[in-house]
Amino acid sequence: KEAELQQLDDADAFEFIDILNIHPFSFQNDPIVQGKFNDWLLAACKYIVRRCGKPDMPIIATEWGYPSGVKAGASMLLTSGVYPVRIPPVTEEMQDRLMNASLRVFHRYDVGPICLLTKDIPSEEQPNFWAYHCGIYRVDGSKKPSWKTVRRWGNYGNSKH
């Protein structure tokens, strides 16, 4: 990510950019490691936009989430259109912990808005596509544990983190 931002800087593209949209893809199975990854990513983003003379440039996050609730279990590996490797799903409880760790870092860096998949998507064409399992609602509409975490972080002033 830092190399891509450096390429934009080298091309003087920041003159034409008014918002930095990141896709913080990282599939760690440890909330501490995930938090450190997001901290590194956002520190690099802030450093480069500050160096380019746009220290107040907003940062948003899209295409973000952690696949969970896959019925085939943890031995299943999910496909990606971006990564050359397969992605292991996590338990719904781990999804909740990973999202909480990430949202804590996003809040510290004032990232927002943050876009995420709200409901798992049933798909006969691509049942193993990772993004279809990142919802905070299951296919049947019931809430995953991460629903409460997202709601709590969505109400910054109304709760403790």
Coordinates of C-alpha atoms in Angstrom, one line a residue, residues 64-71 92 95-96 99 116-122 130-152:
W64 CA -13.4 -4.4 4.2
G65 CA -14.4 -7.4 6.3
Y66 CA -13.6 -10.9 7.5
P67 CA -15.4 -14.0 6.2
S68 CA -17.2 -16.0 8.8
G69 CA -20.1 -18.4 9.3
V70 CA -19.1 -20.6 6.4
K71 CA -20.9 -23.9 7.0
E92 CA -18.2 -15.6 13.9
Q95 CA -14.9 -12.0 13.0
D96 CA -16.3 -9.9 15.9
M99 CA -13.7 -6.1 13.5
L116 CA -18.9 -3.2 4.9
L117 CA -21.1 -5.9 3.8
T118 CA -24.2 -6.0 6.0
K119 CA -25.6 -9.4 5.0
D120 CA -24.0 -12.6 3.8
I121 CA -24.9 -13.3 0.2
P122 CA -26.1 -16.8 -0.9
W130 CA -14.8 -14.7 0.5
A131 CA -16.6 -11.4 0.4
Y132 CA -20.0 -13.2 0.3
H133 CA -19.4 -14.3 3.9
C134 CA -18.3 -11.0 5.5
G135 CA -21.8 -9.8 6.6
I136 CA -22.8 -8.9 10.1
Y137 CA -26.1 -10.6 9.3
R138 CA -26.3 -14.3 8.3
V139 CA -28.1 -15.2 5.1
D140 CA -31.3 -15.9 7.1
G141 CA -31.3 -12.4 8.5
S142 CA -30.2 -13.2 12.0
K143 CA -27.4 -11.1 13.6
K144 CA -23.8 -12.3 13.9
P145 CA -21.9 -11.3 17.1
S146 CA -20.1 -8.6 15.0
W147 CA -23.4 -6.7 14.6
K148 CA -23.2 -5.4 18.1
T149 CA -19.6 -4.3 17.7
V150 CA -20.4 -2.4 14.5
R151 CA -23.4 -0.8 16.1
R152 CA -21.3 0.2 19.1

